[in-house]
JSON list of C-alpha atoms in Angstrom, two decimals:
[
{"chain": "P", "resi": 273, "resn": "MET", "atom": "CA", "xyz": [-111.26, 4.89, -114.97]},
{"chain": "P", "resi": 274, "resn": "ARG", "atom": "CA", "xyz": [-113.30, 2.36, -116.96]},
{"chain": "P", "resi": 275, "resn": "LEU", "atom": "CA", "xyz": [-110.35, 2.03, -119.48]},
{"chain": "P", "resi": 276, "resn": "ILE", "atom": "CA", "xyz": [-107.84, 1.34, -116.54]},
{"chain": "P", "resi": 277, "resn": "LYS", "atom": "CA", "xyz": [-110.21, -1.37, -115.09]},
{"chain": "P", "resi": 278, "resn": "SER", "atom": "CA", "xyz": [-110.43, -2.81, -118.61]},
{"chain": "P", "resi": 279, "resn": "VAL", "atom": "CA", "xyz": [-106.57, -2.89, -119.07]},
{"chain": "P", "resi": 280, "resn": "LEU", "atom": "CA", "xyz": [-106.22, -4.37, -115.45]},
{"chain": "P", "resi": 281, "resn": "GLY", "atom": "CA", "xyz": [-108.50, -7.07, -116.39]},
{"chain": "P", "resi": 282, "resn": "LEU", "atom": "CA", "xyz": [-106.97, -8.00, -119.56]},
{"chain": "P", "resi": 283, "resn": "VAL", "atom": "CA", "xyz": [-103.37, -8.16, -117.94]},
{"chain": "P", "resi": 284, "resn": "LEU", "atom": "CA", "xyz": [-105.09, -10.37, -115.01]},
{"chain": "P", "resi": 285, "resn": "ALA", "atom": "CA", "xyz": [-106.78, -12.69, -117.64]},
{"chain": "P", "resi": 286, "resn": "MET", "atom": "CA", "xyz": [-103.70, -13.24, -119.70]},
{"chain": "P", "resi": 287, "resn": "PRO", "atom": "CA", "xyz": [-102.36, -16.15, -117.50]},
{"chain": "P", "resi": 288, "resn": "LEU", "atom": "CA", "xyz": [-105.63, -18.00, -118.12]},
{"chain": "P", "resi": 289, "resn": "LEU", "atom": "CA", "xyz": [-105.01, -18.01, -121.76]},
{"chain": "P", "resi": 290, "resn": "ALA", "atom": "CA", "xyz": [-103.31, -20.75, -123.57]},
{"chain": "P", "resi": 291, "resn": "SER", "atom": "CA", "xyz": [-99.84, -20.21, -125.00]},
{"chain": "P", "resi": 292, "resn": "ALA", "atom": "CA", "xyz": [-98.85, -21.82, -128.26]},
{"chain": "P", "resi": 293, "resn": "GLU", "atom": "CA", "xyz": [-95.99, -24.11, -129.08]},
{"chain": "P", "resi": 294, "resn": "GLU", "atom": "CA", "xyz": [-94.69, -24.16, -132.55]},
{"chain": "P", "resi": 295, "resn": "ILE", "atom": "CA", "xyz": [-95.08, -27.44, -134.41]},
{"chain": "P", "resi": 296, "resn": "GLY", "atom": "CA", "xyz": [-93.68, -26.43, -137.66]},
{"chain": "P", "resi": 297, "resn": "THR", "atom": "CA", "xyz": [-93.39, -23.86, -140.47]},
{"chain": "P", "resi": 298, "resn": "VAL", "atom": "CA", "xyz": [-93.34, -23.56, -144.03]},
{"chain": "P", "resi": 299, "resn": "SER", "atom": "CA", "xyz": [-91.97, -20.80, -146.26]},
{"chain": "P", "resi": 300, "resn": "THR", "atom": "CA", "xyz": [-94.50, -19.40, -148.86]},
{"chain": "P", "resi": 301, "resn": "VAL", "atom": "CA", "xyz": [-92.88, -16.20, -150.28]},
{"chain": "P", "resi": 302, "resn": "PHE", "atom": "CA", "xyz": [-89.20, -15.58, -150.39]},
{"chain": "P", "resi": 303, "resn": "LYS", "atom": "CA", "xyz": [-87.93, -12.02, -149.18]},
{"chain": "P", "resi": 304, "resn": "PHE", "atom": "CA", "xyz": [-84.44, -10.47, -149.87]},
{"chain": "P", "resi": 305, "resn": "VAL", "atom": "CA", "xyz": [-84.50, -8.64, -146.55]},
{"chain": "P", "resi": 306, "resn": "GLY", "atom": "CA", "xyz": [-85.92, -10.27, -143.47]},
{"chain": "P", "resi": 307, "resn": "PRO", "atom": "CA", "xyz": [-87.54, -13.45, -142.74]},
{"chain": "P", "resi": 308, "resn": "ASN", "atom": "CA", "xyz": [-89.76, -15.22, -145.51]},
{"chain": "P", "resi": 309, "resn": "ASP", "atom": "CA", "xyz": [-93.50, -14.97, -145.41]},
{"chain": "P", "resi": 310, "resn": "ARG", "atom": "CA", "xyz": [-94.56, -18.41, -144.10]},
{"chain": "P", "resi": 311, "resn": "ILE", "atom": "CA", "xyz": [-97.49, -20.58, -142.67]},
{"chain": "P", "resi": 312, "resn": "VAL", "atom": "CA", "xyz": [-96.89, -21.52, -138.91]},
{"chain": "P", "resi": 313, "resn": "VAL", "atom": "CA", "xyz": [-98.47, -24.53, -137.41]},
{"chain": "P", "resi": 314, "resn": "GLU", "atom": "CA", "xyz": [-98.91, -24.10, -133.53]},
{"chain": "P", "resi": 315, "resn": "ALA", "atom": "CA", "xyz": [-100.43, -26.31, -130.83]},
{"chain": "P", "resi": 316, "resn": "PHE", "atom": "CA", "xyz": [-101.98, -25.26, -127.35]},
{"chain": "P", "resi": 317, "resn": "ASP", "atom": "CA", "xyz": [-103.85, -26.99, -124.78]},
{"chain": "P", "resi": 318, "resn": "ASP", "atom": "CA", "xyz": [-107.19, -25.70, -123.69]},
{"chain": "P", "resi": 319, "resn": "PRO", "atom": "CA", "xyz": [-106.42, -24.10, -120.12]},
{"chain": "P", "resi": 320, "resn": "LYS", "atom": "CA", "xyz": [-109.85, -25.14, -118.83]},
{"chain": "P", "resi": 321, "resn": "VAL", "atom": "CA", "xyz": [-110.65, -28.52, -120.50]},
{"chain": "P", "resi": 322, "resn": "GLU", "atom": "CA", "xyz": [-107.99, -31.10, -119.82]},
{"chain": "P", "resi": 323, "resn": "GLY", "atom": "CA", "xyz": [-107.61, -33.66, -122.63]},
{"chain": "P", "resi": 324, "resn": "VAL", "atom": "CA", "xyz": [-107.84, -31.35, -125.42]},
{"chain": "P", "resi": 325, "resn": "THR", "atom": "CA", "xyz": [-105.38, -29.81, -127.76]},
{"chain": "P", "resi": 326, "resn": "CYS", "atom": "CA", "xyz": [-105.85, -27.48, -130.59]},
{"chain": "P", "resi": 327, "resn": "TYR", "atom": "CA", "xyz": [-103.64, -27.07, -133.68]},
{"chain": "P", "resi": 328, "resn": "LEU", "atom": "CA", "xyz": [-103.80, -23.62, -135.54]},
{"chain": "P", "resi": 329, "resn": "SER", "atom": "CA", "xyz": [-102.11, -22.82, -138.79]},
{"chain": "P", "resi": 330, "resn": "ARG", "atom": "CA", "xyz": [-101.78, -19.22, -139.78]},
{"chain": "P", "resi": 331, "resn": "ALA", "atom": "CA", "xyz": [-100.04, -17.02, -142.06]},
{"chain": "P", "resi": 332, "resn": "LYS", "atom": "CA", "xyz": [-97.11, -14.87, -140.63]},
{"chain": "P", "resi": 333, "resn": "THR", "atom": "CA", "xyz": [-95.73, -11.88, -142.80]},
{"chain": "P", "resi": 334, "resn": "GLY", "atom": "CA", "xyz": [-92.07, -11.74, -143.23]},
{"chain": "P", "resi": 335, "resn": "GLY", "atom": "CA", "xyz": [-89.78, -8.91, -144.88]},
{"chain": "P", "resi": 336, "resn": "MET", "atom": "CA", "xyz": [-88.26, -6.15, -142.83]},
{"chain": "P", "resi": 337, "resn": "LYS", "atom": "CA", "xyz": [-91.52, -5.25, -141.31]},
{"chain": "P", "resi": 338, "resn": "GLY", "atom": "CA", "xyz": [-92.25, -8.84, -140.25]},
{"chain": "P", "resi": 339, "resn": "GLY", "atom": "CA", "xyz": [-88.80, -9.16, -138.78]},
{"chain": "P", "resi": 340, "resn": "LEU", "atom": "CA", "xyz": [-89.31, -6.20, -136.80]},
{"chain": "P", "resi": 341, "resn": "GLY", "atom": "CA", "xyz": [-92.89, -7.19, -135.38]},
{"chain": "P", "resi": 342, "resn": "LEU", "atom": "CA", "xyz": [-94.41, -4.28, -137.48]},
{"chain": "P", "resi": 343, "resn": "ALA", "atom": "CA", "xyz": [-96.18, -6.03, -140.21]},
{"chain": "P", "resi": 344, "resn": "GLU", "atom": "CA", "xyz": [-100.05, -6.89, -140.07]},
{"chain": "P", "resi": 345, "resn": "ASP", "atom": "CA", "xyz": [-100.56, -10.83, -140.60]},
{"chain": "P", "resi": 346, "resn": "ARG", "atom": "CA", "xyz": [-103.43, -12.02, -142.70]},
{"chain": "P", "resi": 347, "resn": "ALA", "atom": "CA", "xyz": [-106.80, -12.87, -141.14]},
{"chain": "P", "resi": 348, "resn": "GLU", "atom": "CA", "xyz": [-106.87, -16.50, -142.55]},
{"chain": "P", "resi": 349, "resn": "ALA", "atom": "CA", "xyz": [-106.46, -19.32, -140.23]},
{"chain": "P", "resi": 350, "resn": "SER", "atom": "CA", "xyz": [-107.30, -23.04, -139.88]},
{"chain": "P", "resi": 351, "resn": "LEU", "atom": "CA", "xyz": [-108.12, -24.89, -136.69]},
{"chain": "P", "resi": 352, "resn": "ALA", "atom": "CA", "xyz": [-108.38, -28.39, -135.59]},
{"chain": "P", "resi": 353, "resn": "CYS", "atom": "CA", "xyz": [-109.00, -29.54, -131.89]},
{"chain": "P", "resi": 354, "resn": "ARG", "atom": "CA", "xyz": [-108.55, -32.99, -130.92]},
{"chain": "P", "resi": 355, "resn": "GLN", "atom": "CA", "xyz": [-109.17, -35.12, -127.64]},
{"chain": "P", "resi": 356, "resn": "ILE", "atom": "CA", "xyz": [-106.07, -36.37, -126.59]},
{"chain": "P", "resi": 357, "resn": "GLY", "atom": "CA", "xyz": [-106.97, -38.05, -123.19]},
{"chain": "P", "resi": 358, "resn": "PRO", "atom": "CA", "xyz": [-109.85, -38.14, -120.67]},
{"chain": "P", "resi": 359, "resn": "ILE", "atom": "CA", "xyz": [-111.74, -34.75, -120.74]},
{"chain": "P", "resi": 360, "resn": "SER", "atom": "CA", "xyz": [-112.18, -33.03, -117.47]},
{"chain": "P", "resi": 361, "resn": "PHE", "atom": "CA", "xyz": [-113.25, -29.45, -116.79]},
{"chain": "P", "resi": 362, "resn": "LYS", "atom": "CA", "xyz": [-111.19, -27.12, -114.56]},
{"chain": "P", "resi": 363, "resn": "GLY", "atom": "CA", "xyz": [-114.14, -24.80, -113.53]},
{"chain": "P", "resi": 364, "resn": "ASP", "atom": "CA", "xyz": [-117.19, -23.54, -115.20]},
{"chain": "P", "resi": 365, "resn": "LEU", "atom": "CA", "xyz": [-117.22, -23.04, -118.91]},
{"chain": "P", "resi": 366, "resn": "LYS", "atom": "CA", "xyz": [-118.62, -19.70, -120.39]},
{"chain": "P", "resi": 367, "resn": "ASP", "atom": "CA", "xyz": [-119.83, -19.70, -124.02]},
{"chain": "P", "resi": 368, "resn": "GLY", "atom": "CA", "xyz": [-117.73, -17.56, -126.16]},
{"chain": "P", "resi": 369, "resn": "GLU", "atom": "CA", "xyz": [-114.68, -17.84, -123.64]},
{"chain": "P", "resi": 370, "resn": "GLU", "atom": "CA", "xyz": [-111.29, -16.86, -125.05]},
{"chain": "P", "resi": 371, "resn": "VAL", "atom": "CA", "xyz": [-109.06, -19.91, -124.98]},
{"chain": "P", "resi": 372, "resn": "PHE", "atom": "CA", "xyz": [-106.07, -18.34, -127.11]},
{"chain": "P", "resi": 373, "resn": "LYS", "atom": "CA", "xyz": [-105.16, -14.99, -128.25]},
{"chain": "P", "resi": 374, "resn": "GLU", "atom": "CA", "xyz": [-102.32, -13.53, -130.12]},
{"chain": "P", "resi": 375, "resn": "ARG", "atom": "CA", "xyz": [-101.55, -10.04, -131.63]},
{"chain": "P", "resi": 376, "resn": "THR", "atom": "CA", "xyz": [-101.22, -10.01, -135.42]},
{"chain": "P", "resi": 377, "resn": "SER", "atom": "CA", "xyz": [-100.32, -6.52, -136.00]},
{"chain": "P", "resi": 378, "resn": "LEU", "atom": "CA", "xyz": [-98.23, -3.97, -133.90]},
{"chain": "P", "resi": 379, "resn": "VAL", "atom": "CA", "xyz": [-101.60, -2.80, -131.99]},
{"chain": "P", "resi": 380, "resn": "PHE", "atom": "CA", "xyz": [-104.86, -3.19, -133.66]},
{"chain": "P", "resi": 381, "resn": "LYS", "atom": "CA", "xyz": [-105.47, -6.62, -134.67]},
{"chain": "P", "resi": 382, "resn": "THR", "atom": "CA", "xyz": [-105.58, -9.98, -132.96]},
{"chain": "P", "resi": 383, "resn": "MET", "atom": "CA", "xyz": [-106.37, -13.54, -133.66]},
{"chain": "P", "resi": 384, "resn": "GLN", "atom": "CA", "xyz": [-108.64, -15.36, -131.04]},
{"chain": "P", "resi": 385, "resn": "VAL", "atom": "CA", "xyz": [-109.82, -18.84, -130.41]},
{"chain": "P", "resi": 386, "resn": "VAL", "atom": "CA", "xyz": [-113.01, -18.88, -128.29]},
{"chain": "P", "resi": 387, "resn": "ARG", "atom": "CA", "xyz": [-114.91, -22.11, -126.97]},
{"chain": "P", "resi": 388, "resn": "PHE", "atom": "CA", "xyz": [-118.51, -23.09, -126.88]},
{"chain": "P", "resi": 389, "resn": "LEU", "atom": "CA", "xyz": [-120.15, -25.96, -125.24]},
{"chain": "P", "resi": 390, "resn": "ASP", "atom": "CA", "xyz": [-123.06, -27.64, -127.14]},
{"chain": "P", "resi": 391, "resn": "LYS", "atom": "CA", "xyz": [-124.75, -29.21, -124.24]},
{"chain": "P", "resi": 392, "resn": "LYS", "atom": "CA", "xyz": [-127.58, -30.70, -126.41]},
{"chain": "P", "resi": 393, "resn": "ARG", "atom": "CA", "xyz": [-124.81, -32.59, -128.40]},
{"chain": "P", "resi": 394, "resn": "ASN", "atom": "CA", "xyz": [-122.40, -33.06, -125.80]},
{"chain": "P", "resi": 395, "resn": "THR", "atom": "CA", "xyz": [-119.59, -31.42, -127.99]},
{"chain": "P", "resi": 396, "resn": "LEU", "atom": "CA", "xyz": [-116.96, -28.72, -127.53]},
{"chain": "P", "resi": 397, "resn": "VAL", "atom": "CA", "xyz": [-116.99, -26.16, -130.46]},
{"chain": "P", "resi": 398, "resn": "TYR", "atom": "CA", "xyz": [-113.94, -23.92, -131.01]},
{"chain": "P", "resi": 399, "resn": "LEU", "atom": "CA", "xyz": [-113.91, -20.89, -133.40]},
{"chain": "P", "resi": 400, "resn": "VAL", "atom": "CA", "xyz": [-110.92, -19.07, -134.57]},
{"chain": "P", "resi": 401, "resn": "TYR", "atom": "CA", "xyz": [-111.29, -15.46, -135.92]},
{"chain": "P", "resi": 402, "resn": "SER", "atom": "CA", "xyz": [-109.49, -12.34, -136.45]},
{"chain": "P", "resi": 403, "resn": "ASP", "atom": "CA", "xyz": [-110.62, -8.83, -135.25]},
{"chain": "P", "resi": 404, "resn": "ARG", "atom": "CA", "xyz": [-109.29, -5.43, -135.44]},
{"chain": "P", "resi": 405, "resn": "LEU", "atom": "CA", "xyz": [-110.28, -2.37, -133.34]},
{"chain": "P", "resi": 406, "resn": "ILE", "atom": "CA", "xyz": [-112.26, -0.76, -135.99]},
{"chain": "P", "resi": 407, "resn": "GLU", "atom": "CA", "xyz": [-113.30, -3.37, -138.16]},
{"chain": "P", "resi": 408, "resn": "GLY", "atom": "CA", "xyz": [-112.84, -7.18, -137.93]},
{"chain": "P", "resi": 409, "resn": "SER", "atom": "CA", "xyz": [-112.82, -9.83, -140.64]},
{"chain": "P", "resi": 410, "resn": "PRO", "atom": "CA", "xyz": [-115.54, -12.42, -141.37]},
{"chain": "P", "resi": 411, "resn": "GLN", "atom": "CA", "xyz": [-112.91, -15.05, -141.94]},
{"chain": "P", "resi": 412, "resn": "ASN", "atom": "CA", "xyz": [-113.09, -17.83, -139.53]},
{"chain": "P", "resi": 413, "resn": "ALA", "atom": "CA", "xyz": [-112.78, -21.53, -138.97]},
{"chain": "P", "resi": 414, "resn": "VAL", "atom": "CA", "xyz": [-114.41, -23.93, -136.70]},
{"chain": "P", "resi": 415, "resn": "THR", "atom": "CA", "xyz": [-113.75, -27.30, -135.33]},
{"chain": "P", "resi": 416, "resn": "ALA", "atom": "CA", "xyz": [-115.85, -29.65, -132.94]},
{"chain": "P", "resi": 417, "resn": "ILE", "atom": "CA", "xyz": [-114.74, -32.28, -130.39]},
{"chain": "P", "resi": 418, "resn": "PRO", "atom": "CA", "xyz": [-117.66, -34.80, -129.15]},
{"chain": "P", "resi": 419, "resn": "ILE", "atom": "CA", "xyz": [-116.98, -35.51, -125.52]},
{"chain": "P", "resi": 420, "resn": "LEU", "atom": "CA", "xyz": [-116.56, -39.28, -125.40]},
{"chain": "P", "resi": 421, "resn": "PRO", "atom": "CA", "xyz": [-115.33, -41.59, -122.81]},
{"chain": "P", "resi": 422, "resn": "TRP", "atom": "CA", "xyz": [-111.57, -42.29, -123.09]},
{"chain": "P", "resi": 423, "resn": "PRO", "atom": "CA", "xyz": [-110.52, -45.89, -122.93]},
{"chain": "P", "resi": 424, "resn": "LYS", "atom": "CA", "xyz": [-108.29, -46.73, -119.86]},
{"chain": "P", "resi": 425, "resn": "GLN", "atom": "CA", "xyz": [-104.72, -47.96, -120.53]}
]
């Protein structure tokens, strides 16, 4: 019963997560069969913070397994979030709240971006990391955005 509630909660929360738009890609390893290994740069807007866009670069595994969606992508990622307009909040922010999540293996591994609000410094902090059902990875990246007034046009 607890598992069913957890799965239902995840399904209901999915629309609240940002979806990424591919900005560009570069090939890193040529594969004879299937797509090449590559680095993908994606952008997504924070669904609860208007005026913030994050840029995520990460490795995508190619080859036959990668082409079929069966390969496990590497845990390394880079993250840069920027203020692109006036910042306003759509509801309450929770520290460690998931902003973006994507599967990086068939079942057990995901890459996530979470947000923190540093009230003392009036700054939004975003963290990207990869986790696995059994054992996660300590590899991570962080970026911060001071909440500043936006000049009127």
